[in-house]
RNA sequence: GGGCUCGUAGCUCAGUUGGUUAGAGCGUUCGAUUCACAUUCGAAAGGUCGGAGGUUCGAAUCCUCUCGAGCCCACCA
């Protein structure tokens, strides 16, 4: 038998164990041994695809939670005998990675990607990735993740790229992909488009002008950007606004500071009557909101500003001028013409580029889109409809996606119902290049480049979420018809943070229902975000980042995993502190010491196959264990990890260690002890894989990782034994308390046998204790022979101890409570009786209802009687 | 403006469809200690479940209003 250190030292064992697991090959479900006897989940497959961490990133707590939860699921289902596949991968994270490499290049020699050119720049990115990819993968291993590395995928590798091109072509052929104009955030400084999250907002003071376009226009508008008004094609007012009602629908041909405009008056609900004059000049080409209004009202779109931030040709003297110059000039002219009514200072939000600080210019540009409302021929439904039904009522033979926690289904519907066409092109270089080639007026869309000379590929790349949307099936080999795809798709669970519900989960549902005619997964489990102990987001600038790897170093992986899963609930943020992890480290050590004790006491014991109990304590612990197995299994099936862990922790520490182990020191039953112990390790294994594997008695022959999940033996659940043991615990507690001047109130006596030594100390001091008890009022010591009310355990030296149970409960309080309960129960009983005597009710109510009420009445009668009995037994 | 969530012990949170005396961990206080474990063991104190009203025989739980905290989306002319 192995010698175990007094204190568990995770560092000494973790890497070795992970190695052993990985080398065993069991992370790959194809290698799992076939069991002779059928197991609970045999033959079923269970699959999770890992949300791929960014290739260039390092492991953070978000990843750590994800890995902990997914590993619990995989290990649990593997132990159930299922083919459990956890498919790992990494994400190329287009924008983030490109930005990072650009920054590096700048630091190294001040070069931009434009200096290098596309090919050389992408080489640089590749170089960077090869050096960072292994880092993140090793960190995933550190968490104990039992994922199948042989199936590892990368969003930008060839199989995945092929899937992307294939889907693009499919959608294009189905007419779901189109090219159109849309307003993008354009930075004239960097000469590129910006993603929404690359735009920063600065509060600034701005001049807010109120003026009429021309003397013959009936009313004034307000703006901070008069120069864009050169492109106005409408004025929008609130439909409720009485001031302008008469003008709605009319068209005015006017001359605005030397430029002719055709302005239509439209009504739009988004207009705030109280802001400015309540009338908004609509500039479709240079404002996102105005663009939408233009689409709704079929307004012409006039581009005013070009990519350099200058006024385009065709706007009289303003052409070629910068926006600020044009603005000043226009104001001058308006003043001269007496059209400027007001000029005030206001605070507004200016959007600027996060890199160079240049104000962002919204400009229309040509982009690729996915039409979410167009009916797909083979389904006769649109992408939006498919995606909604998948969660709402089920699609494709009623396969339904369940989102946990449920409230996020509402959030999902709300978002999906308001879904607009999805812009999938991005003006960056790193990523999946749009598989479209041009030659003059010819356009070619295909999985492979076209034959022939002179074709030029579209320079844009695809939104990362396009490839991520295919993740559940591209990782399983699609578009090939693979065995994996057949066996493991739809996947069982998709587990991730709620912050990417829209970005990712919604896109996966959208893409998968379209491509496969199937759902991507049955369950979505959304974990919360991890915050610091004050509830703040972790960020570099606050310096409050907890690095999971530091914590693993300090407390061990198992403790870190527990701290991320216990005391958390899905969709809710969790506060994490050093102390919390330390607390779970203590628990890991507790389990370790339970192991030390059991291993030492049960040398040479192999454990029972059949569980049987003789003494009360054994009946009790077996009953409790089976209840716990039952509940924990249920919890894990329902994704209630925290509750499962909490129950296990309470059972392990408060019942198994504090009571059963203490008793086992006197009532020795090594084979039962080692059996219980091995079941306990199995139950804990999904949560804390390392320490349980080290403590596993069969360590050298068979891994705990692939042992069978405990089965519930209903026969062993013994509620009476549990109740009796509770009484016994109370008695022992009372005795302990007495030694510390515990007061026992005189009351009804209950006969209890205290069996031999709950603790060693008690055994040694039995005589003393009995004497102490005898001195207490109302306590009688009798020779055995009389029939005790509860008969528990063995008799101490032939003596029964009559202990006032009331010392353990507050009699007057208990009485008052029961009386209140009785009066309520009797009142309800009366209500039920009245109902059942009511002829009208009996005549009109449906049969089932009457039967139900009768059943209720019966139950209520029993309840009343029970309370009465309890009351009686008290006095 | 639209949507969502939370408010329970000093702190962090459980509390499953309404139903015994509202629970746990940490912290605090008191006590113990060779015998698996000081990363231990025993015990105590601490809550009108944010507030008001309603439904009910019965509400932390359901409904309405209200106060407070936060998140997401849209917008910021």
Short mmCIF file of C-alpha atoms in Angstrom, two decimals, chain A residues 598-816:
data_model
loop_
_atom_site.label_atom_id
_atom_site.label_comp_id
_atom_site.label_asym_id
_atom_site.label_seq_id
_atom_site.Cartn_x
_atom_site.Cartn_y
_atom_site.Cartn_z
CA UNK A 598 -9.47 4.45 4.81
CA UNK A 599 -6.42 3.11 3.01
CA UNK A 600 -4.65 2.55 6.29
CA UNK A 601 -7.63 0.89 7.97
CA UNK A 602 -8.57 -1.34 5.09
CA UNK A 603 -5.30 -2.85 4.01
CA UNK A 604 -5.93 -5.95 1.98
CA UNK A 605 -9.66 -5.32 1.73
CA UNK A 606 -11.13 -5.29 -1.71
CA UNK A 607 -14.62 -4.20 -0.79
CA UNK A 608 -18.03 -5.79 -1.14
CA UNK A 609 -19.87 -6.17 -4.34
CA UNK A 610 -23.08 -6.54 -2.43
CA UNK A 611 -23.85 -3.86 0.08
CA UNK A 612 -25.38 -5.03 3.30
CA UNK A 613 -25.82 -3.39 6.67
CA UNK A 614 -25.99 -4.85 10.12
CA UNK A 615 -25.80 -2.00 12.60
CA UNK A 616 -27.87 1.14 12.63
CA UNK A 617 -24.92 3.26 11.64
CA UNK A 618 -24.38 1.06 8.61
CA UNK A 619 -28.03 1.11 7.65
CA UNK A 620 -27.97 4.85 8.00
CA UNK A 621 -24.86 5.53 5.96
CA UNK A 622 -25.94 3.17 3.19
CA UNK A 623 -29.32 4.78 3.06
CA UNK A 624 -27.81 8.21 2.97
CA UNK A 625 -25.29 7.25 0.33
CA UNK A 626 -28.00 5.90 -1.91
CA UNK A 627 -30.11 8.99 -1.47
CA UNK A 628 -27.08 11.08 -2.37
CA UNK A 629 -26.31 8.98 -5.45
CA UNK A 630 -29.89 9.36 -6.50
CA UNK A 631 -29.99 13.11 -5.99
CA UNK A 632 -26.57 13.85 -7.43
CA UNK A 633 -27.32 11.81 -10.54
CA UNK A 634 -30.55 13.72 -10.98
CA UNK A 635 -28.78 17.02 -10.43
CA UNK A 636 -26.12 16.24 -13.00
CA UNK A 637 -28.75 15.19 -15.52
CA UNK A 638 -30.45 18.53 -14.93
CA UNK A 639 -27.21 20.52 -15.17
CA UNK A 640 -27.44 21.50 -11.49
CA UNK A 641 -23.73 21.23 -10.82
CA UNK A 642 -23.62 23.49 -7.82
CA UNK A 643 -26.36 21.60 -6.05
CA UNK A 644 -24.80 18.26 -6.85
CA UNK A 645 -21.43 19.40 -5.51
CA UNK A 646 -22.99 21.00 -2.47
CA UNK A 647 -24.81 17.78 -1.58
CA UNK A 648 -21.70 15.73 -2.05
CA UNK A 649 -19.65 18.08 0.07
CA UNK A 650 -22.17 18.02 2.89
CA UNK A 651 -22.43 14.23 2.72
CA UNK A 652 -18.69 13.72 2.62
CA UNK A 653 -17.78 16.06 5.40
CA UNK A 654 -20.75 16.22 7.74
CA UNK A 655 -21.95 12.64 7.45
CA UNK A 656 -19.28 10.35 6.09
CA UNK A 657 -16.26 11.90 7.81
CA UNK A 658 -17.77 13.34 10.98
CA UNK A 659 -20.05 10.44 11.82
CA UNK A 660 -19.46 7.30 9.87
CA UNK A 661 -15.67 7.38 10.08
CA UNK A 662 -15.82 8.21 13.77
CA UNK A 663 -18.14 5.28 14.37
CA UNK A 664 -15.99 3.02 12.23
CA UNK A 665 -13.23 3.50 14.73
CA UNK A 666 -15.32 1.44 17.14
CA UNK A 667 -17.56 -0.63 14.90
CA UNK A 668 -15.02 -1.78 12.42
CA UNK A 669 -16.23 -3.10 9.07
CA UNK A 670 -13.31 -2.60 6.69
CA UNK A 671 -14.89 -4.11 3.63
CA UNK A 672 -17.93 -1.88 3.88
CA UNK A 673 -15.73 1.11 4.60
CA UNK A 674 -13.63 0.61 1.52
CA UNK A 675 -16.72 0.03 -0.60
CA UNK A 676 -18.35 3.23 0.57
CA UNK A 677 -15.10 5.04 0.04
CA UNK A 678 -14.73 3.91 -3.54
CA UNK A 679 -18.30 4.96 -4.30
CA UNK A 680 -17.56 8.34 -2.80
CA UNK A 681 -14.51 8.76 -5.03
CA UNK A 682 -16.57 7.91 -8.07
CA UNK A 683 -19.15 10.51 -7.19
CA UNK A 684 -16.48 13.12 -6.75
CA UNK A 685 -14.46 12.22 -9.80
CA UNK A 686 -16.17 14.49 -12.34
CA UNK A 687 -15.70 17.45 -10.01
CA UNK A 688 -12.20 16.80 -8.72
CA UNK A 689 -10.57 14.36 -11.09
CA UNK A 690 -7.01 14.57 -9.85
CA UNK A 691 -7.28 13.90 -6.13
CA UNK A 692 -9.87 11.18 -6.63
CA UNK A 693 -7.72 9.43 -9.21
CA UNK A 694 -4.72 9.49 -6.86
CA UNK A 695 -6.79 8.10 -4.00
CA UNK A 696 -8.45 5.45 -6.15
CA UNK A 697 -7.68 2.08 -4.56
CA UNK A 698 -7.34 0.33 -7.92
CA UNK A 699 -5.01 2.99 -9.13
CA UNK A 700 -2.50 0.65 -10.64
CA UNK A 701 -4.93 -1.60 -12.47
CA UNK A 702 -7.81 0.45 -13.72
CA UNK A 703 -8.36 4.16 -13.95
CA UNK A 704 -11.13 5.73 -11.91
CA UNK A 705 -11.85 7.82 -14.99
CA UNK A 706 -13.45 4.87 -16.76
CA UNK A 707 -15.03 3.15 -13.78
CA UNK A 708 -18.81 2.84 -13.54
CA UNK A 709 -20.93 5.59 -12.11
CA UNK A 710 -22.62 4.36 -8.88
CA UNK A 711 -26.05 2.90 -9.28
CA UNK A 712 -28.87 3.62 -6.88
CA UNK A 713 -29.96 0.62 -4.86
CA UNK A 714 -33.43 1.57 -3.81
CA UNK A 715 -33.64 -1.33 -1.38
CA UNK A 716 -31.00 0.27 0.73
CA UNK A 717 -32.84 3.52 1.16
CA UNK A 718 -34.14 3.23 4.70
CA UNK A 719 -35.98 6.28 5.96
CA UNK A 720 -36.53 4.77 9.39
CA UNK A 721 -32.83 4.15 9.89
CA UNK A 722 -32.13 7.72 8.81
CA UNK A 723 -34.65 9.06 11.30
CA UNK A 724 -33.35 6.87 14.11
CA UNK A 725 -29.83 7.91 13.44
CA UNK A 726 -30.84 11.56 13.53
CA UNK A 727 -32.18 10.97 17.02
CA UNK A 728 -28.97 9.29 17.97
CA UNK A 729 -26.98 12.20 16.65
CA UNK A 730 -29.10 14.55 18.71
CA UNK A 731 -28.43 12.53 21.81
CA UNK A 732 -24.72 12.43 21.28
CA UNK A 733 -24.73 16.11 20.54
CA UNK A 734 -26.61 16.69 23.76
CA UNK A 735 -24.10 14.69 25.71
CA UNK A 736 -21.25 16.62 24.18
CA UNK A 737 -23.05 19.82 24.92
CA UNK A 738 -23.68 18.75 28.48
CA UNK A 739 -20.04 18.47 29.04
CA UNK A 740 -19.88 22.10 28.12
CA UNK A 741 -22.63 23.00 30.58
CA UNK A 742 -25.48 22.14 28.30
CA UNK A 743 -28.81 22.59 29.96
CA UNK A 744 -31.51 20.01 29.51
CA UNK A 745 -35.02 21.11 30.16
CA UNK A 746 -37.37 18.77 31.99
CA UNK A 747 -39.88 17.31 29.62
CA UNK A 748 -41.09 14.13 28.14
CA UNK A 749 -38.66 11.27 28.34
CA UNK A 750 -37.83 9.18 25.38
CA UNK A 751 -35.99 5.98 25.77
CA UNK A 752 -32.84 5.79 23.75
CA UNK A 753 -30.07 3.33 23.74
CA UNK A 754 -26.72 4.81 23.18
CA UNK A 755 -24.63 2.31 21.45
CA UNK A 756 -20.98 1.76 22.01
CA UNK A 757 -19.02 4.91 21.60
CA UNK A 758 -19.85 7.46 19.04
CA UNK A 759 -16.40 8.81 19.57
CA UNK A 760 -13.47 7.18 21.24
CA UNK A 761 -13.65 9.79 23.91
CA UNK A 762 -17.16 8.83 24.72
CA UNK A 763 -16.23 5.23 25.05
CA UNK A 764 -13.49 6.06 27.47
CA UNK A 765 -15.65 8.31 29.49
CA UNK A 766 -18.85 6.33 29.38
CA UNK A 767 -19.08 5.86 33.09
CA UNK A 768 -18.54 9.53 33.64
CA UNK A 769 -21.13 10.52 31.12
CA UNK A 770 -23.76 8.25 32.53
CA UNK A 771 -23.15 9.67 35.95
CA UNK A 772 -23.43 13.15 34.60
CA UNK A 773 -26.68 12.27 32.93
CA UNK A 774 -28.03 10.83 36.11
CA UNK A 775 -27.51 14.07 37.92
CA UNK A 776 -29.59 15.94 35.40
CA UNK A 777 -33.21 16.45 36.32
CA UNK A 778 -35.70 13.99 34.90
CA UNK A 779 -33.05 11.58 33.82
CA UNK A 780 -33.38 7.99 34.85
CA UNK A 781 -31.00 5.18 34.36
CA UNK A 782 -32.60 1.83 34.11
CA UNK A 783 -31.40 -1.68 33.75
CA UNK A 784 -32.16 -3.02 30.30
CA UNK A 785 -35.23 -5.09 29.82
CA UNK A 786 -37.91 -2.48 29.36
CA UNK A 787 -39.00 -1.89 25.82
CA UNK A 788 -37.55 1.29 24.41
CA UNK A 789 -39.48 3.48 22.04
CA UNK A 790 -36.62 3.59 19.62
CA UNK A 791 -34.27 0.72 19.57
CA UNK A 792 -31.00 1.75 18.18
CA UNK A 793 -27.60 0.13 18.22
CA UNK A 794 -26.21 -1.87 21.03
CA UNK A 795 -26.65 -1.38 24.72
CA UNK A 796 -23.93 0.25 26.74
CA UNK A 797 -22.90 -2.01 29.53
CA UNK A 798 -26.43 -3.32 29.73
CA UNK A 799 -27.79 0.09 30.57
CA UNK A 800 -30.48 2.04 28.78
CA UNK A 801 -30.31 5.73 29.07
CA UNK A 802 -33.50 7.72 29.25
CA UNK A 803 -32.77 11.11 27.94
CA UNK A 804 -35.16 14.03 27.89
CA UNK A 805 -35.53 14.61 24.19
CA UNK A 806 -37.13 17.92 24.99
CA UNK A 807 -33.74 19.12 25.90
CA UNK A 808 -33.10 19.13 22.23
CA UNK A 809 -36.20 21.02 21.18
CA UNK A 810 -37.93 24.09 22.50
CA UNK A 811 -41.26 22.68 23.71
CA UNK A 812 -43.35 25.84 24.04
CA UNK A 813 -42.16 27.11 20.70
CA UNK A 814 -42.79 23.79 19.04
CA UNK A 815 -46.25 23.65 20.59
CA UNK A 816 -47.16 27.09 19.34
#
